[in-house]
Each structure stands twice: as C-alpha cells, then as structure tokens.
Amino acid sequence: MQPDFSRPVLAVDTGTSFLSLALQTDGRILSCHTDAGNKQSDLILPQIGGLFAEAGITAADLGAVVYNCGPGAFTGLRIGIGVAQGLAAPFGTPLIGIPSLDAAAYLVRGHGVLAAADARMGEVFYAWFDTANRRRLSPYRVGRAAEISVPEGTVFSDGIGNAFALSDAPPFPGSPAMPTAADYLALAATGRYPAADAAHAELLYVRDKIALTAAEQAARRAAGEQA
C-alpha cells in the first residue's frame, strides 16, 4: 500500500495534551495546534472538518493519513488512531504511523540526540538517535530519567522533548520542545516509515502498565520523601 503525496495528506498528533493537526494540500500546510486538555475527543473531528472545509476537500480526497503512533498519553493516542482509521477505512487510504520520539529527535541535528518525553508515574519515554545519519541508536525505552545513559560508542550532542521541562529531567542539557503535526508530515514524506491499511494500523507500546496502583503510588511518595 503506497501513500500518494500528490494528493492532500492529513497528520494527526494526540499524544500529549495538545491537539495538533496539519493538512498538506496544494503546496501549503493548514494547521491547528491547541492545548485541548481532556477535550481532544470533543474537538478533533470539528477541527479536522474545519481544515477540510478551508481546503475544499473531503476525506475521500486524502492520499494518506499520518498519525503519532506513540509512545505518549494512552487515551490521546487511542483517540488519534481511531479517528485516523475512521477517515481512512472507507476509502482504502494508507495510514503512516510515526513514533513520537522520532518526530522529536528530528527537530535537531546531531550524532547523539536524546529524545525524551514525559511518561508520567515518575518515568520518561526515551531513545537515542543519530539524526545526522538518520539512524536510531537504541530501543524505545521507559524508565527513570536519572537512569538514562549514553549508548556505548556514542557522544551526547543534544537533548529534545518535554521530559527536559520536568523537575526530575534527564541528566543532560536539552530543550523541552515537542513536534507538531507538521513535523510528522515532514517525516512521513521521507518515505522511511511504512504505510499500512486501516485494519493493520498499530500503536507503539513501550510500557505495558498505564497506571500505578494506590499502594504503588504511596510507595513512590514515600520514596520521594526519603530521598
């Protein structure tokens, strides 16, 4: 299944509290990027409808739908992929999933880029990249920020992602910037990420557990008080 970038392409990013949408059409990009909080499910379809109306298209005109496949906020990611599948399935439109850490990493250029995002529960999602040579240097991981180390044979060059805004940020300098849907569009256009039909679109799950039990939350608080 091949995407058609000569036709309009929609990108959807719901992996954080921001609802970020971008529609590439006729050589221009129409976008929406707003802090939606817990109202993403209420806002996403009206906002997409607004972009379609501005461009004078419908879902049937799309050559591909790009989506943030994670890691990120579990509920937000489910909303995003559900809407992407709903738009694509009736017309056999290809879907392209872009990992959120890739989208963050490629905001900067370097041979040892750490992309790290808030994973809640005292942890961060992270991976290392050589964006200058378009390579990922490590698996996608989740863990305590303080435990992140540079892969063997790699020299740290830059850090990027909202984990760097946390009080317990990774032990490296970095910018808290995060990608927008337009950045996902740009990565999809490189052709480095495979397309799938709606039935086979997937999310990238780095963490099996999405919430702590009450006992685990209490244990974390106690550990913090003793630190």
PDB file of C-alpha atoms in Angstrom:
ATOM      1  CA  MET A   1       0.000   0.000   0.000  1.00  0.00           C
ATOM      2  CA  GLN A   2       1.581   3.227  -1.169  1.00  0.00           C
ATOM      3  CA  PRO A   3       0.645   6.727   0.009  1.00  0.00           C
ATOM      4  CA  ASP A   4       0.033   9.357  -2.646  1.00  0.00           C
ATOM      5  CA  PHE A   5       1.714  12.599  -1.628  1.00  0.00           C
ATOM      6  CA  SER A   6       0.478  14.359  -4.743  1.00  0.00           C
ATOM      7  CA  ARG A   7      -2.939  14.376  -3.059  1.00  0.00           C
ATOM      8  CA  PRO A   8      -3.848  16.033   0.275  1.00  0.00           C
ATOM      9  CA  VAL A   9      -2.285  14.394   3.333  1.00  0.00           C
ATOM     10  CA  LEU A  10      -3.568  14.786   6.901  1.00  0.00           C
ATOM     11  CA  ALA A  11      -1.408  14.384  10.031  1.00  0.00           C
ATOM     12  CA  VAL A  12      -2.896  13.788  13.494  1.00  0.00           C
ATOM     13  CA  ASP A  13      -0.965  14.081  16.774  1.00  0.00           C
ATOM     14  CA  THR A  14      -2.861  13.468  20.004  1.00  0.00           C
ATOM     15  CA  GLY A  15      -0.011  12.020  22.063  1.00  0.00           C
ATOM     16  CA  THR A  16       0.119  14.906  24.575  1.00  0.00           C
ATOM     17  CA  SER A  17      -2.440  17.356  25.947  1.00  0.00           C
ATOM     18  CA  PHE A  18      -2.160  19.241  22.656  1.00  0.00           C
ATOM     19  CA  LEU A  19      -4.404  18.509  19.711  1.00  0.00           C
ATOM     20  CA  SER A  20      -2.157  19.008  16.703  1.00  0.00           C
ATOM     21  CA  LEU A  21      -3.396  18.649  13.126  1.00  0.00           C
ATOM     22  CA  ALA A  22      -1.799  19.503   9.789  1.00  0.00           C
ATOM     23  CA  LEU A  23      -3.227  19.196   6.287  1.00  0.00           C
ATOM     24  CA  GLN A  24      -0.868  19.398   3.330  1.00  0.00           C
ATOM     25  CA  THR A  25      -2.729  20.431   0.208  1.00  0.00           C
ATOM     26  CA  ASP A  26      -1.884  22.328  -2.981  1.00  0.00           C
ATOM     27  CA  GLY A  27       1.627  23.140  -1.801  1.00  0.00           C
ATOM     28  CA  ARG A  28       0.561  24.648   1.514  1.00  0.00           C
ATOM     29  CA  ILE A  29       0.023  23.378   5.057  1.00  0.00           C
ATOM     30  CA  LEU A  30      -3.129  24.208   7.020  1.00  0.00           C
ATOM     31  CA  SER A  31      -2.733  23.540  10.708  1.00  0.00           C
ATOM     32  CA  CYS A  32      -4.310  23.527  14.140  1.00  0.00           C
ATOM     33  CA  HIS A  33      -2.271  23.256  17.346  1.00  0.00           C
ATOM     34  CA  THR A  34      -4.106  23.854  20.597  1.00  0.00           C
ATOM     35  CA  ASP A  35      -3.864  22.717  24.214  1.00  0.00           C
ATOM     36  CA  ALA A  36      -7.047  20.632  24.362  1.00  0.00           C
ATOM     37  CA  GLY A  37      -6.500  19.055  27.783  1.00  0.00           C
ATOM     38  CA  ASN A  38      -9.004  16.220  28.145  1.00  0.00           C
ATOM     39  CA  LYS A  39     -11.262  17.543  25.364  1.00  0.00           C
ATOM     40  CA  GLN A  40      -9.407  16.046  22.401  1.00  0.00           C
ATOM     41  CA  SER A  41     -12.252  13.652  21.624  1.00  0.00           C
ATOM     42  CA  ASP A  42     -14.698  16.592  21.504  1.00  0.00           C
ATOM     43  CA  LEU A  43     -12.516  18.833  19.362  1.00  0.00           C
ATOM     44  CA  ILE A  44     -10.705  16.581  16.907  1.00  0.00           C
ATOM     45  CA  LEU A  45     -13.484  15.930  14.375  1.00  0.00           C
ATOM     46  CA  PRO A  46     -14.757  19.543  14.261  1.00  0.00           C
ATOM     47  CA  GLN A  47     -11.188  20.790  13.823  1.00  0.00           C
ATOM     48  CA  ILE A  48     -10.491  18.300  11.027  1.00  0.00           C
ATOM     49  CA  GLY A  49     -13.780  19.302   9.413  1.00  0.00           C
ATOM     50  CA  GLY A  50     -12.671  22.920   9.556  1.00  0.00           C
ATOM     51  CA  LEU A  51      -9.378  22.133   7.817  1.00  0.00           C
ATOM     52  CA  PHE A  52     -11.204  20.123   5.135  1.00  0.00           C
ATOM     53  CA  ALA A  53     -13.645  22.982   4.577  1.00  0.00           C
ATOM     54  CA  GLU A  54     -10.821  25.517   4.293  1.00  0.00           C
ATOM     55  CA  ALA A  55      -9.051  23.312   1.738  1.00  0.00           C
ATOM     56  CA  GLY A  56     -12.268  22.420  -0.107  1.00  0.00           C
ATOM     57  CA  ILE A  57     -11.754  18.663   0.240  1.00  0.00           C
ATOM     58  CA  THR A  58     -13.281  15.635   1.954  1.00  0.00           C
ATOM     59  CA  ALA A  59     -11.737  12.530   3.489  1.00  0.00           C
ATOM     60  CA  ALA A  60     -12.158  10.787   0.127  1.00  0.00           C
ATOM     61  CA  ASP A  61      -9.527  13.118  -1.360  1.00  0.00           C
ATOM     62  CA  LEU A  62      -6.736  12.133   1.048  1.00  0.00           C
ATOM     63  CA  GLY A  63      -3.667  10.352  -0.297  1.00  0.00           C
ATOM     64  CA  ALA A  64      -2.571   9.290   3.220  1.00  0.00           C
ATOM     65  CA  VAL A  65      -3.259   9.866   6.892  1.00  0.00           C
ATOM     66  CA  VAL A  66      -0.238  10.256   9.180  1.00  0.00           C
ATOM     67  CA  TYR A  67      -0.578   9.677  12.923  1.00  0.00           C
ATOM     68  CA  ASN A  68       1.511   9.718  16.101  1.00  0.00           C
ATOM     69  CA  CYS A  69       1.830   6.027  16.956  1.00  0.00           C
ATOM     70  CA  GLY A  70       3.415   6.661  20.361  1.00  0.00           C
ATOM     71  CA  PRO A  71       4.723   6.382  22.899  1.00  0.00           C
ATOM     72  CA  GLY A  72       2.611   9.000  24.622  1.00  0.00           C
ATOM     73  CA  ALA A  73      -0.632   9.562  26.520  1.00  0.00           C
ATOM     74  CA  PHE A  74      -2.571   6.302  26.229  1.00  0.00           C
ATOM     75  CA  THR A  75      -6.063   7.788  25.861  1.00  0.00           C
ATOM     76  CA  GLY A  76      -4.910  10.502  23.469  1.00  0.00           C
ATOM     77  CA  LEU A  77      -3.128   8.023  21.218  1.00  0.00           C
ATOM     78  CA  ARG A  78      -6.221   5.820  21.084  1.00  0.00           C
ATOM     79  CA  ILE A  79      -8.327   8.816  20.049  1.00  0.00           C
ATOM     80  CA  GLY A  80      -5.847   9.717  17.316  1.00  0.00           C
ATOM     81  CA  ILE A  81      -5.534   6.274  15.764  1.00  0.00           C
ATOM     82  CA  GLY A  82      -9.296   5.723  15.994  1.00  0.00           C
ATOM     83  CA  VAL A  83     -10.025   8.910  14.069  1.00  0.00           C
ATOM     84  CA  ALA A  84      -7.264   8.145  11.549  1.00  0.00           C
ATOM     85  CA  GLN A  85      -8.708   4.689  10.928  1.00  0.00           C
ATOM     86  CA  GLY A  86     -12.223   6.083  10.634  1.00  0.00           C
ATOM     87  CA  LEU A  87     -11.138   8.580   7.982  1.00  0.00           C
ATOM     88  CA  ALA A  88      -9.059   6.061   6.041  1.00  0.00           C
ATOM     89  CA  ALA A  89     -11.020   2.801   6.133  1.00  0.00           C
ATOM     90  CA  PRO A  90     -13.979   3.743   3.869  1.00  0.00           C
ATOM     91  CA  PHE A  91     -11.638   4.844   1.063  1.00  0.00           C
ATOM     92  CA  GLY A  92      -8.734   2.416   1.438  1.00  0.00           C
ATOM     93  CA  THR A  93      -6.439   5.309   2.346  1.00  0.00           C
ATOM     94  CA  PRO A  94      -2.959   4.313   3.620  1.00  0.00           C
ATOM     95  CA  LEU A  95      -2.006   5.194   7.198  1.00  0.00           C
ATOM     96  CA  ILE A  96       1.547   6.049   8.259  1.00  0.00           C
ATOM     97  CA  GLY A  97       2.470   5.755  11.933  1.00  0.00           C
ATOM     98  CA  ILE A  98       5.390   7.907  13.106  1.00  0.00           C
ATOM     99  CA  PRO A  99       6.890   7.298  16.579  1.00  0.00           C
ATOM    100  CA  SER A 100       6.695  10.402  18.744  1.00  0.00           C
ATOM    101  CA  LEU A 101      10.333  10.140  19.822  1.00  0.00           C
ATOM    102  CA  ASP A 102      11.443  10.117  16.180  1.00  0.00           C
ATOM    103  CA  ALA A 103       9.400  13.239  15.496  1.00  0.00           C
ATOM    104  CA  ALA A 104      11.009  14.954  18.490  1.00  0.00           C
ATOM    105  CA  ALA A 105      14.552  13.817  17.673  1.00  0.00           C
ATOM    106  CA  TYR A 106      14.418  15.135  14.125  1.00  0.00           C
ATOM    107  CA  LEU A 107      13.726  18.647  15.377  1.00  0.00           C
ATOM    108  CA  VAL A 108      17.502  18.827  15.927  1.00  0.00           C
ATOM    109  CA  ARG A 109      20.550  17.516  14.097  1.00  0.00           C
ATOM    110  CA  GLY A 110      23.334  15.572  15.769  1.00  0.00           C
ATOM    111  CA  HIS A 111      25.114  12.248  16.154  1.00  0.00           C
ATOM    112  CA  GLY A 112      23.993  11.645  19.744  1.00  0.00           C
ATOM    113  CA  VAL A 113      20.488  13.057  20.197  1.00  0.00           C
ATOM    114  CA  LEU A 114      18.431  12.039  23.230  1.00  0.00           C
ATOM    115  CA  ALA A 115      14.679  12.335  22.644  1.00  0.00           C
ATOM    116  CA  ALA A 116      12.771  12.095  25.931  1.00  0.00           C
ATOM    117  CA  ALA A 117       9.099  12.646  26.765  1.00  0.00           C
ATOM    118  CA  ASP A 118       7.098  12.691  29.977  1.00  0.00           C
ATOM    119  CA  ALA A 119       5.680   9.217  30.658  1.00  0.00           C
ATOM    120  CA  ARG A 120       4.053  10.146  33.995  1.00  0.00           C
ATOM    121  CA  MET A 121       4.421   7.885  37.051  1.00  0.00           C
ATOM    122  CA  GLY A 122       7.918   9.314  37.634  1.00  0.00           C
ATOM    123  CA  GLU A 123       9.238   7.973  34.343  1.00  0.00           C
ATOM    124  CA  VAL A 124      10.113   9.142  30.841  1.00  0.00           C
ATOM    125  CA  PHE A 125       9.957   7.599  27.395  1.00  0.00           C
ATOM    126  CA  TYR A 126      13.284   7.920  25.610  1.00  0.00           C
ATOM    127  CA  ALA A 127      15.512   6.783  22.764  1.00  0.00           C
ATOM    128  CA  TRP A 128      18.843   7.814  21.276  1.00  0.00           C
ATOM    129  CA  PHE A 129      19.276   8.922  17.656  1.00  0.00           C
ATOM    130  CA  ASP A 130      21.922   9.893  15.143  1.00  0.00           C
ATOM    131  CA  THR A 131      19.716  12.286  13.215  1.00  0.00           C
ATOM    132  CA  ALA A 132      22.600  13.444  11.028  1.00  0.00           C
ATOM    133  CA  ASN A 133      22.765   9.941   9.552  1.00  0.00           C
ATOM    134  CA  ARG A 134      19.076   9.102  10.055  1.00  0.00           C
ATOM    135  CA  ARG A 135      19.637   6.247  12.489  1.00  0.00           C
ATOM    136  CA  ARG A 136      18.088   5.251  15.802  1.00  0.00           C
ATOM    137  CA  LEU A 137      20.826   4.160  18.206  1.00  0.00           C
ATOM    138  CA  SER A 138      18.777   2.463  20.916  1.00  0.00           C
ATOM    139  CA  PRO A 139      15.434   0.753  21.521  1.00  0.00           C
ATOM    140  CA  TYR A 140      12.452   2.841  22.632  1.00  0.00           C
ATOM    141  CA  ARG A 141      12.509   2.648  26.432  1.00  0.00           C
ATOM    142  CA  VAL A 142      10.663   3.846  29.520  1.00  0.00           C
ATOM    143  CA  GLY A 143      12.310   4.416  32.893  1.00  0.00           C
ATOM    144  CA  ARG A 144      13.581   6.884  35.461  1.00  0.00           C
ATOM    145  CA  ALA A 145      15.212   9.914  33.873  1.00  0.00           C
ATOM    146  CA  ALA A 146      18.198   9.700  36.223  1.00  0.00           C
ATOM    147  CA  GLU A 147      18.989   6.216  34.933  1.00  0.00           C
ATOM    148  CA  ILE A 148      19.414   7.247  31.279  1.00  0.00           C
ATOM    149  CA  SER A 149      22.938   6.685  29.979  1.00  0.00           C
ATOM    150  CA  VAL A 150      24.643   7.373  26.660  1.00  0.00           C
ATOM    151  CA  PRO A 151      24.928   4.267  24.439  1.00  0.00           C
ATOM    152  CA  GLU A 152      28.412   2.820  24.165  1.00  0.00           C
ATOM    153  CA  GLY A 153      30.397   4.439  21.385  1.00  0.00           C
ATOM    154  CA  THR A 154      28.102   7.483  21.257  1.00  0.00           C
ATOM    155  CA  VAL A 155      28.871  11.047  22.325  1.00  0.00           C
ATOM    156  CA  PHE A 156      25.947  13.158  23.552  1.00  0.00           C
ATOM    157  CA  SER A 157      25.179  16.072  21.246  1.00  0.00           C
ATOM    158  CA  ASP A 158      21.676  17.346  22.077  1.00  0.00           C
ATOM    159  CA  GLY A 159      18.513  16.655  24.054  1.00  0.00           C
ATOM    160  CA  ILE A 160      14.921  17.311  22.990  1.00  0.00           C
ATOM    161  CA  GLY A 161      11.431  16.653  24.363  1.00  0.00           C
ATOM    162  CA  ASN A 162       9.104  17.716  27.165  1.00  0.00           C
ATOM    163  CA  ALA A 163      10.903  15.472  29.674  1.00  0.00           C
ATOM    164  CA  PHE A 164      13.501  18.247  29.860  1.00  0.00           C
ATOM    165  CA  ALA A 165      10.883  20.500  31.476  1.00  0.00           C
ATOM    166  CA  LEU A 166      10.327  18.069  34.369  1.00  0.00           C
ATOM    167  CA  SER A 167      11.735  18.645  37.839  1.00  0.00           C
ATOM    168  CA  ASP A 168      13.419  15.238  37.528  1.00  0.00           C
ATOM    169  CA  ALA A 169      14.650  15.810  33.969  1.00  0.00           C
ATOM    170  CA  PRO A 170      17.223  13.625  32.230  1.00  0.00           C
ATOM    171  CA  PRO A 171      20.813  14.348  33.389  1.00  0.00           C
ATOM    172  CA  PHE A 172      21.720  16.076  30.108  1.00  0.00           C
ATOM    173  CA  PRO A 173      21.063  19.571  28.714  1.00  0.00           C
ATOM    174  CA  GLY A 174      18.072  19.743  26.411  1.00  0.00           C
ATOM    175  CA  SER A 175      15.158  21.726  25.029  1.00  0.00           C
ATOM    176  CA  PRO A 176      11.575  20.921  26.112  1.00  0.00           C
ATOM    177  CA  ALA A 177      10.284  21.497  22.563  1.00  0.00           C
ATOM    178  CA  MET A 178       7.902  18.929  21.114  1.00  0.00           C
ATOM    179  CA  PRO A 179       6.933  18.272  17.495  1.00  0.00           C
ATOM    180  CA  THR A 180       3.691  19.412  15.901  1.00  0.00           C
ATOM    181  CA  ALA A 181       1.613  17.562  13.318  1.00  0.00           C
ATOM    182  CA  ALA A 182       3.511  19.412  10.562  1.00  0.00           C
ATOM    183  CA  ASP A 183       6.707  17.715  11.732  1.00  0.00           C
ATOM    184  CA  TYR A 184       5.004  14.321  11.396  1.00  0.00           C
ATOM    185  CA  LEU A 185       4.034  15.263   7.835  1.00  0.00           C
ATOM    186  CA  ALA A 186       7.652  16.056   7.011  1.00  0.00           C
ATOM    187  CA  LEU A 187       8.908  12.720   8.331  1.00  0.00           C
ATOM    188  CA  ALA A 188       6.196  10.785   6.508  1.00  0.00           C
ATOM    189  CA  ALA A 189       7.234  12.435   3.241  1.00  0.00           C
ATOM    190  CA  THR A 190      10.755  10.958   3.577  1.00  0.00           C
ATOM    191  CA  GLY A 191       9.337   7.509   2.830  1.00  0.00           C
ATOM    192  CA  ARG A 192      11.263   5.949   5.735  1.00  0.00           C
ATOM    193  CA  TYR A 193       8.117   4.913   7.601  1.00  0.00           C
ATOM    194  CA  PRO A 194       5.920   2.135   6.161  1.00  0.00           C
ATOM    195  CA  ALA A 195       2.263   2.585   5.316  1.00  0.00           C
ATOM    196  CA  ALA A 196      -0.495   0.173   6.337  1.00  0.00           C
ATOM    197  CA  ASP A 197      -4.204  -0.155   5.746  1.00  0.00           C
ATOM    198  CA  ALA A 198      -6.630   0.902   8.451  1.00  0.00           C
ATOM    199  CA  ALA A 199      -7.122  -2.632   9.752  1.00  0.00           C
ATOM    200  CA  HIS A 200      -3.403  -3.091  10.392  1.00  0.00           C
ATOM    201  CA  ALA A 201      -2.500   0.336  11.808  1.00  0.00           C
ATOM    202  CA  GLU A 202      -0.917  -0.046  15.240  1.00  0.00           C
ATOM    203  CA  LEU A 203       0.368   1.896  18.224  1.00  0.00           C
ATOM    204  CA  LEU A 204       3.853   1.580  19.690  1.00  0.00           C
ATOM    205  CA  TYR A 205       3.511   0.388  23.282  1.00  0.00           C
ATOM    206  CA  VAL A 206       6.704   0.856  25.290  1.00  0.00           C
ATOM    207  CA  ARG A 207       5.050   0.471  28.671  1.00  0.00           C
ATOM    208  CA  ASP A 208       2.701  -2.423  29.427  1.00  0.00           C
ATOM    209  CA  LYS A 209       1.322  -0.742  32.522  1.00  0.00           C
ATOM    210  CA  ILE A 210      -0.535   2.574  32.151  1.00  0.00           C
ATOM    211  CA  ALA A 211      -1.280   3.372  35.814  1.00  0.00           C
ATOM    212  CA  LEU A 212       0.072   2.716  39.307  1.00  0.00           C
ATOM    213  CA  THR A 213      -1.991   1.010  41.983  1.00  0.00           C
ATOM    214  CA  ALA A 214      -2.788   3.002  45.140  1.00  0.00           C
ATOM    215  CA  ALA A 215      -0.135   1.014  47.021  1.00  0.00           C
ATOM    216  CA  GLU A 216       2.466   1.729  44.337  1.00  0.00           C
ATOM    217  CA  GLN A 217       1.601   5.439  44.381  1.00  0.00           C
ATOM    218  CA  ALA A 218       2.044   5.512  48.157  1.00  0.00           C
ATOM    219  CA  ALA A 219       5.372   3.712  47.870  1.00  0.00           C
ATOM    220  CA  ARG A 220       6.571   6.229  45.270  1.00  0.00           C
ATOM    221  CA  ARG A 221       5.559   9.143  47.528  1.00  0.00           C
ATOM    222  CA  ALA A 222       7.332   7.579  50.496  1.00  0.00           C
ATOM    223  CA  ALA A 223      10.477   7.044  48.455  1.00  0.00           C
ATOM    224  CA  GLY A 224      10.358  10.680  47.346  1.00  0.00           C
ATOM    225  CA  GLU A 225      10.054  11.886  50.950  1.00  0.00           C
ATOM    226  CA  GLN A 226      13.053   9.802  51.970  1.00  0.00           C
ATOM    227  CA  ALA A 227      15.227  10.950  49.065  1.00  0.00           C
TER     228      ALA A 227
END
